[in-house]
Each structure stands twice: as structure tokens, then as C-alpha cells.
Amino acid sequence: MTQANFLQPLAVNISPSLILSITHEDFVQLAQINRDLQLERTAKGELIVMPPTGSETGNRNLDIAGQIWLWNRQNQLGIAFDSSTGFHLP
């Protein structure tokens, strides 16, 4: 198995109706037309395009998520989410 090189620039399709200072609503629209990208928006409105993880990191993340899932299943203290779950924080 070979690991892809993710250091290349990513092209992002931006709707002409979006403005450069991205609001939450703009971010949602941008994310919907670029579903293959992992997009994040900072508290300052900055847009971050996250590259996919490599195989070693992906394997480590899966192990951690599995351990959290099992612990939570046994203790029933709430719900857990994977790393790709999106949240809108205040």
C-alpha cells in the first residue's frame, strides 16, 4: 500500500454569490457544493481546507475511536461521534 501525496493545492469551487469574509451560511453553502473536501471555519471566519489523513494516522484514529466506542457502550454515559462529524459551536 502506498500513501498518497496530499501536499498539492486543493481546488475549491466557490459560488459567485459567496463573499470572501465567510459567514456560517456561506460556509454551509460552500461545504454543500464541495462535499469531497474536509472544510473548517474558524471563529474569525477563516476557511481551512483539511487534507485527508495518511494511513498511519487513519489507523491510529480508528483504534482510538474503537476504544472510545467500546468504553462508551459499556458505561452508557452519552453518545460519541467520529472525527468527521460537523458541529456549529457558539
Tab-separated table of C-alpha atoms in Angstrom:
chain	number	residue	atom	x	y	z
A	1	MET	CA	0.000	0.000	0.000
A	2	THR	CA	1.344	3.425	-0.864
A	3	GLN	CA	0.399	6.666	0.758
A	4	ALA	CA	-0.792	9.478	-1.495
A	5	ASN	CA	0.973	12.822	-1.514
A	6	PHE	CA	-1.525	15.340	-0.086
A	7	LEU	CA	0.758	18.384	-0.223
A	8	GLN	CA	-0.634	19.548	-3.553
A	9	PRO	CA	-3.009	22.541	-3.685
A	10	LEU	CA	-6.708	21.773	-3.491
A	11	ALA	CA	-9.149	23.423	-5.885
A	12	VAL	CA	-12.285	24.746	-4.199
A	13	ASN	CA	-15.436	25.586	-6.174
A	14	ILE	CA	-16.742	28.888	-4.838
A	15	SER	CA	-20.187	30.067	-5.834
A	16	PRO	CA	-20.199	33.599	-7.323
A	17	SER	CA	-22.760	34.604	-4.695
A	18	LEU	CA	-20.316	33.953	-1.816
A	19	ILE	CA	-18.243	36.740	-0.295
A	20	LEU	CA	-14.622	36.454	0.884
A	21	SER	CA	-15.400	37.032	4.572
A	22	ILE	CA	-17.266	33.794	5.004
A	23	THR	CA	-20.310	33.665	7.272
A	24	HIS	CA	-21.808	30.490	8.703
A	25	GLU	CA	-24.462	30.456	5.974
A	26	ASP	CA	-21.798	30.925	3.275
A	27	PHE	CA	-19.740	28.139	4.810
A	28	VAL	CA	-22.705	25.756	4.729
A	29	GLN	CA	-23.305	26.581	1.055
A	30	LEU	CA	-19.603	26.143	0.233
A	31	ALA	CA	-19.452	22.807	2.076
A	32	GLN	CA	-22.542	21.533	0.243
A	33	ILE	CA	-21.026	22.166	-3.199
A	34	ASN	CA	-17.642	20.707	-2.126
A	35	ARG	CA	-18.717	17.574	-0.252
A	36	ASP	CA	-15.449	15.758	-1.042
A	37	LEU	CA	-13.413	18.299	0.946
A	38	GLN	CA	-12.982	18.489	4.710
A	39	LEU	CA	-13.726	22.161	5.367
A	40	GLU	CA	-13.483	24.009	8.661
A	41	ARG	CA	-14.348	27.602	9.560
A	42	THR	CA	-12.535	29.365	12.389
A	43	ALA	CA	-14.184	31.717	14.882
A	44	LYS	CA	-12.729	34.582	12.789
A	45	GLY	CA	-14.444	33.298	9.636
A	46	GLU	CA	-11.251	31.919	8.081
A	47	LEU	CA	-11.686	28.913	5.806
A	48	ILE	CA	-9.413	25.895	6.306
A	49	VAL	CA	-9.268	23.017	3.808
A	50	MET	CA	-8.049	19.929	5.672
A	51	PRO	CA	-6.215	17.240	3.680
A	52	PRO	CA	-7.116	13.583	4.273
A	53	THR	CA	-5.089	11.762	6.923
A	54	GLY	CA	-2.367	9.342	5.924
A	55	SER	CA	-2.598	5.601	6.509
A	56	GLU	CA	-0.715	5.618	9.837
A	57	THR	CA	-2.848	8.430	11.267
A	58	GLY	CA	-6.038	6.872	9.895
A	59	ASN	CA	-5.185	3.559	11.561
A	60	ARG	CA	-4.401	5.281	14.872
A	61	ASN	CA	-7.647	7.287	14.714
A	62	LEU	CA	-9.656	4.122	14.066
A	63	ASP	CA	-8.056	2.434	17.075
A	64	ILE	CA	-8.830	5.413	19.323
A	65	ALA	CA	-12.418	5.675	18.050
A	66	GLY	CA	-12.940	1.942	18.619
A	67	GLN	CA	-11.693	2.183	22.191
A	68	ILE	CA	-13.929	5.191	22.897
A	69	TRP	CA	-16.935	3.436	21.329
A	70	LEU	CA	-16.375	0.297	23.426
A	71	TRP	CA	-15.852	2.288	26.638
A	72	ASN	CA	-18.967	4.371	25.988
A	73	ARG	CA	-21.011	1.276	25.078
A	74	GLN	CA	-20.071	-0.342	28.406
A	75	ASN	CA	-20.582	2.773	30.544
A	76	GLN	CA	-23.566	4.292	28.687
A	77	LEU	CA	-22.603	7.864	29.565
A	78	GLY	CA	-23.854	9.544	26.414
A	79	ILE	CA	-23.134	9.450	22.716
A	80	ALA	CA	-19.838	9.574	20.839
A	81	PHE	CA	-19.039	10.919	17.370
A	82	ASP	CA	-16.347	10.129	14.826
A	83	SER	CA	-13.769	12.669	13.677
A	84	SER	CA	-15.711	13.684	10.563
A	85	THR	CA	-18.816	14.853	12.446
A	86	GLY	CA	-19.536	18.547	11.966
A	87	PHE	CA	-20.606	20.872	14.745
A	88	HIS	CA	-21.623	24.530	14.856
A	89	LEU	CA	-20.059	25.974	18.002
A	90	PRO	CA	-21.003	29.339	19.513
